[in-house]
């Protein structure tokens, strides 16, 4: 039985308690018409809930038998009242005794199940939700679903362009449910988890409008947002840092969320402070500016992304044959592997210089390919960002990328598995991004490229 259904049964019991008091008073007044009407109503209500419970719990549920016994008691009791031999207080006590059996059975014999659904959109960002999903799946009283949802490219003017769906790119141990088949509007899951908070406010991509946070919020008791990135530890009183990061703290999905899971208490303090400022600026009141509420809504319990990278073992990696061909030297030994990460923020900041830097960096790594194996992994939304915001450099970037792939001296990684790239590599080189914050967990060398 789901939580909402359990609440209905509890409300049913409370209504029955109140009705019993009214029956007692009607018996005292010897108002047989009222007694008959109320007892008929009680029988109908008990029979209805017996059907509801049997439909959920199946045949043989003991609570249903208690409800049937309650209906039988009502029948015999009304006959006794009609005969004039029923004491009002004893009528009440007998009805309450039957109801207590029903109530105890509801509490002890009917187990509550939670329906929990995850709505990720980018497979490469699934690591921000994975450990939560796996932990919730361990509880036998949870029905947990992973429902990857489609997303669209946003074209100039804010219109939705090409649709993408990455449901086939998730790890084998994650059971995928089709987004068209899972109708959250009808199922009303107890909890919903998302990692995209932007709805229609992003210039690069948009999740399918059906899954905007405001629509999800209407059909769940608890909407939870977990960022798809990490911020790392920083001085939350540093003005420049605050200006660079504060936009992450106030988005539609965060406003709608009942809970926001963040990587640390320090980051939580930052979110609470900046959310409250933004809420006031947007004219929001009530809980949106209440410190107690916000400190409960935002939780600095840790990011699943850190947990994922810590738990990924190099010995357990599934490394493609074509990667091994590049990594291994002719004598069978392995080259040092450098993860080359190119990110969206640097692209937007440096434009053409950023493309120049990639071209120069690839040239240097190519010259040293006998000693070092390059694993180039661009941000998964690089080309979408260029299409929407930097179309002038898209063609040149694609030519550089395609030439690199064609030459085959280095690895090009556009898979969903970031953690494999981080654990396999021996050092990091590239743009500053949240990947750097994750990479620091591995205690490996990090070098940032400068324009």
Coordinates of C-alpha atoms in Angstrom, one line a residue, residues 31-321:
X31 CA -34.1 8.3 16.7
X32 CA -34.3 5.1 14.8
X33 CA -34.3 6.7 11.4
X34 CA -31.0 8.4 12.1
X35 CA -29.5 5.2 13.6
X36 CA -30.6 3.2 10.5
X37 CA -29.2 5.8 8.1
X38 CA -25.9 6.1 9.9
X39 CA -25.4 2.3 10.2
X40 CA -26.1 1.9 6.5
X41 CA -23.6 4.6 5.7
X42 CA -21.0 2.8 8.0
X43 CA -21.6 -0.5 6.2
X44 CA -21.2 1.1 2.8
X45 CA -18.0 2.9 3.9
X46 CA -16.6 -0.3 5.4
X47 CA -17.4 -2.4 2.4
X48 CA -15.9 0.3 0.1
X49 CA -12.6 0.3 2.0
X50 CA -12.6 -3.5 2.2
X51 CA -12.7 -3.5 -1.6
X52 CA -9.9 -0.9 -1.9
X53 CA -7.6 -2.8 0.5
X54 CA -8.3 -6.1 -1.2
X55 CA -7.5 -4.6 -4.6
X56 CA -4.2 -3.3 -3.3
X57 CA -3.1 -6.1 -0.9
X58 CA -4.8 -9.1 -2.7
X59 CA -7.1 -11.8 -1.5
X60 CA -6.6 -13.1 2.0
X61 CA -5.7 -9.8 3.6
X62 CA -6.8 -10.1 7.3
X63 CA -7.8 -6.5 7.5
X64 CA -10.5 -7.2 4.9
X65 CA -11.9 -10.0 7.1
X66 CA -12.1 -7.6 10.1
X67 CA -14.0 -5.1 7.9
X68 CA -16.4 -7.9 6.9
X69 CA -16.9 -8.7 10.6
X70 CA -17.5 -5.1 11.4
X71 CA -20.3 -5.0 8.8
X72 CA -21.9 -8.1 10.3
X73 CA -21.7 -6.6 13.7
X74 CA -23.6 -3.5 12.4
X75 CA -26.3 -5.7 11.0
X76 CA -26.9 -7.6 14.3
X77 CA -26.6 -4.5 16.4
X78 CA -29.3 -2.7 14.5
X79 CA -31.6 -5.6 15.0
X80 CA -31.0 -5.4 18.7
X81 CA -31.5 -1.7 18.8
X82 CA -34.8 -2.1 16.9
X83 CA -35.9 -4.7 19.5
X84 CA -35.3 -2.0 22.2
X85 CA -32.7 -4.0 24.1
X86 CA -29.5 -2.1 23.3
X87 CA -27.6 0.2 25.8
X88 CA -26.2 3.2 23.9
X89 CA -22.8 3.0 25.7
X90 CA -22.5 -0.7 25.0
X91 CA -23.3 -0.1 21.4
X92 CA -20.5 2.5 21.2
X93 CA -18.0 0.3 23.0
X94 CA -18.7 -2.7 20.8
X95 CA -18.4 -0.6 17.6
X96 CA -15.1 0.9 18.9
X97 CA -13.8 -2.6 19.8
X98 CA -14.4 -3.8 16.2
X99 CA -12.8 -0.6 14.9
X100 CA -9.7 -1.0 17.1
X101 CA -9.1 -4.5 15.5
X102 CA -9.3 -2.9 12.1
X103 CA -7.0 0.0 13.1
X104 CA -4.4 -2.4 14.6
X105 CA -4.5 -4.5 11.5
X106 CA -4.0 -1.5 9.2
X107 CA -1.0 -0.5 11.3
X108 CA 0.5 -4.0 11.7
X109 CA -0.6 -6.1 8.8
X110 CA -0.5 -3.7 5.9
X111 CA 3.0 -2.6 4.9
X112 CA 3.5 0.8 3.4
X113 CA 5.4 0.9 0.1
X114 CA 7.0 4.0 -1.4
X115 CA 7.1 4.7 -5.1
X116 CA 10.2 6.7 -6.0
X117 CA 11.1 7.8 -9.5
X118 CA 14.3 9.3 -10.9
X119 CA 14.0 11.5 -14.0
X120 CA 17.6 12.0 -15.3
X121 CA 18.1 13.5 -18.8
X122 CA 21.8 13.3 -19.6
X123 CA 23.3 9.8 -19.2
X124 CA 26.7 11.4 -18.5
X125 CA 25.2 13.2 -15.4
X126 CA 23.6 10.0 -14.0
X127 CA 26.4 9.8 -11.4
X128 CA 24.8 12.7 -9.6
X129 CA 21.9 10.4 -8.7
X130 CA 23.2 6.8 -8.9
X131 CA 24.2 6.1 -5.3
X132 CA 20.9 7.5 -4.0
X133 CA 19.0 5.3 -6.5
X134 CA 21.0 2.2 -5.6
X135 CA 20.6 2.8 -1.8
X136 CA 16.8 3.3 -2.1
X137 CA 16.5 0.1 -4.3
X138 CA 18.0 -1.9 -1.4
X139 CA 14.8 -1.3 0.7
X140 CA 12.3 -4.0 -0.1
X141 CA 9.5 -1.6 0.7
X142 CA 10.5 0.8 -2.0
X143 CA 9.4 0.6 -5.7
X144 CA 12.2 2.6 -7.4
X145 CA 12.2 3.6 -11.1
X146 CA 14.8 5.2 -13.3
X147 CA 13.0 7.0 -16.1
X148 CA 15.5 8.8 -18.4
X149 CA 13.6 11.7 -20.1
X150 CA 14.2 13.3 -23.5
X151 CA 15.7 16.8 -23.8
X152 CA 15.8 19.3 -26.6
X153 CA 18.4 21.6 -28.1
X154 CA 17.3 25.2 -27.7
X155 CA 17.7 27.2 -30.9
X156 CA 18.1 31.0 -31.1
X157 CA 14.9 32.7 -30.0
X158 CA 14.2 30.1 -27.3
X159 CA 12.4 27.6 -29.4
X160 CA 12.9 23.9 -28.9
X161 CA 15.0 22.2 -31.6
X162 CA 16.1 18.6 -32.1
X163 CA 15.1 16.1 -29.4
X164 CA 17.6 13.7 -27.8
X165 CA 17.0 10.6 -25.7
X166 CA 19.8 8.7 -24.0
X167 CA 17.9 5.9 -22.3
X168 CA 20.2 3.3 -23.9
X169 CA 23.4 4.7 -22.4
X170 CA 23.0 3.9 -18.7
X171 CA 25.0 1.3 -16.8
X172 CA 23.8 -2.3 -17.1
X173 CA 22.8 -2.6 -13.4
X174 CA 20.3 0.3 -13.8
X175 CA 16.9 -0.9 -14.9
X176 CA 15.4 1.6 -17.3
X177 CA 11.7 2.4 -17.6
X178 CA 10.3 4.0 -20.8
X179 CA 9.4 7.6 -20.3
X180 CA 6.3 7.3 -22.4
X181 CA 5.0 4.3 -20.4
X182 CA 5.6 5.8 -16.9
X183 CA 2.7 8.2 -16.4
X184 CA 3.6 10.1 -13.3
X185 CA 0.4 12.2 -13.7
X186 CA -1.6 9.0 -12.9
X187 CA 0.8 7.2 -10.5
X188 CA 1.6 10.3 -8.3
X189 CA 4.9 8.9 -7.0
X190 CA 5.8 9.6 -3.3
X191 CA 9.2 11.0 -4.3
X192 CA 10.7 12.4 -7.5
X193 CA 14.4 13.0 -8.0
X194 CA 15.8 15.4 -10.7
X195 CA 19.2 16.8 -11.6
X196 CA 18.1 19.5 -14.1
X197 CA 16.6 22.5 -12.4
X198 CA 16.3 24.9 -15.4
X199 CA 13.0 24.0 -17.0
X200 CA 12.7 26.5 -19.9
X201 CA 15.4 28.9 -18.5
X202 CA 18.4 27.3 -20.1
X203 CA 19.8 28.7 -23.4
X204 CA 21.4 25.4 -24.5
X205 CA 19.0 22.6 -23.6
X206 CA 15.6 22.0 -22.2
X207 CA 14.1 18.8 -20.7
X208 CA 10.8 17.8 -22.3
X209 CA 8.2 20.3 -21.1
X210 CA 6.1 17.5 -19.6
X211 CA 8.8 17.1 -17.0
X212 CA 9.3 20.7 -16.0
X213 CA 9.5 21.0 -12.2
X214 CA 6.2 22.8 -11.7
X215 CA 4.4 19.9 -13.4
X216 CA 6.3 17.3 -11.4
X217 CA 5.6 19.1 -8.1
X218 CA 1.8 18.7 -8.7
X219 CA 2.1 15.0 -8.7
X220 CA 4.4 14.1 -5.8
X221 CA 4.7 14.6 -2.0
X222 CA 8.4 15.2 -2.3
X223 CA 10.4 16.7 -5.2
X224 CA 14.2 16.4 -4.7
X225 CA 16.8 18.2 -6.7
X226 CA 20.5 17.0 -6.7
X227 CA 22.9 19.1 -8.7
X228 CA 24.5 17.4 -11.7
X229 CA 27.8 19.1 -10.8
X230 CA 29.9 19.9 -7.7
X231 CA 31.2 23.3 -6.6
X232 CA 34.1 22.1 -4.4
X233 CA 35.1 23.9 -1.2
X234 CA 35.5 27.7 -1.5
X235 CA 35.2 30.8 0.6
X236 CA 31.5 31.7 0.4
X237 CA 32.4 35.3 1.5
X238 CA 34.6 35.8 -1.5
X239 CA 32.8 38.4 -3.6
X240 CA 34.2 37.2 -7.0
X241 CA 33.4 33.6 -6.2
X242 CA 29.9 34.5 -5.0
X243 CA 29.2 36.4 -8.2
X244 CA 30.4 33.5 -10.4
X245 CA 28.4 30.8 -8.6
X246 CA 25.2 32.4 -7.2
X247 CA 23.1 31.8 -10.3
X248 CA 23.2 28.1 -9.5
X249 CA 21.3 28.7 -6.3
X250 CA 18.0 30.0 -7.7
X251 CA 16.4 28.1 -10.6
X252 CA 12.8 26.9 -11.2
X253 CA 13.6 23.4 -10.0
X254 CA 15.2 24.6 -6.8
X255 CA 12.2 26.9 -6.1
X256 CA 9.8 24.0 -6.6
X257 CA 11.9 21.4 -4.8
X258 CA 11.0 20.2 -1.3
X259 CA 14.6 19.1 -0.7
X260 CA 18.0 20.0 -2.3
X261 CA 20.9 17.7 -1.7
X262 CA 24.3 19.4 -1.7
X263 CA 27.9 18.3 -1.4
X264 CA 28.8 19.9 1.9
X265 CA 27.6 22.1 4.8
X266 CA 29.7 25.0 3.4
X267 CA 27.9 24.8 0.0
X268 CA 24.6 24.5 1.8
X269 CA 25.2 27.8 3.7
X270 CA 26.0 29.4 0.4
X271 CA 22.8 28.1 -1.3
X272 CA 20.6 29.2 1.7
X273 CA 22.1 32.7 1.7
X274 CA 21.9 33.2 -2.0
X275 CA 18.5 31.6 -2.5
X276 CA 17.0 33.9 0.2
X277 CA 18.5 37.0 -1.5
X278 CA 17.2 35.9 -4.9
X279 CA 13.8 35.0 -3.4
X280 CA 13.4 38.4 -1.9
X281 CA 14.5 40.1 -5.2
X282 CA 11.8 38.1 -7.0
X283 CA 9.1 39.0 -4.5
X284 CA 8.7 35.6 -2.9
X285 CA 7.6 35.4 0.7
X286 CA 6.7 32.9 3.3
X287 CA 8.9 29.7 3.4
X288 CA 11.1 31.1 0.7
X289 CA 12.7 33.5 3.0
X290 CA 12.3 31.6 6.3
X291 CA 15.6 30.5 7.7
X292 CA 14.3 27.5 9.5
X293 CA 12.5 26.2 6.4
X294 CA 15.5 26.8 4.2
X295 CA 17.9 25.1 6.5
X296 CA 15.7 22.0 6.3
X297 CA 15.1 22.2 2.6
X298 CA 18.9 22.5 1.7
X299 CA 20.9 19.5 3.0
X300 CA 24.7 19.4 2.9
X301 CA 24.9 15.6 3.2
X302 CA 27.3 15.0 0.2
X303 CA 27.2 14.6 -3.5
X304 CA 26.7 11.1 -5.1
X305 CA 29.3 12.2 -7.6
X306 CA 32.1 12.0 -5.0
X307 CA 30.8 8.7 -3.9
X308 CA 30.8 7.3 -7.4
X309 CA 34.4 8.4 -8.2
X310 CA 35.6 7.0 -4.9
X311 CA 34.0 3.6 -5.4
X312 CA 35.2 3.2 -9.0
X313 CA 38.2 0.8 -9.1
X314 CA 40.7 0.8 -12.0
X315 CA 40.9 -3.0 -11.9
X316 CA 37.2 -3.2 -12.6
X317 CA 37.1 -0.9 -15.6
X318 CA 35.7 -2.0 -18.9
X319 CA 38.3 -0.5 -21.3
X320 CA 37.6 -0.7 -25.0
X321 CA 40.1 -2.5 -27.2

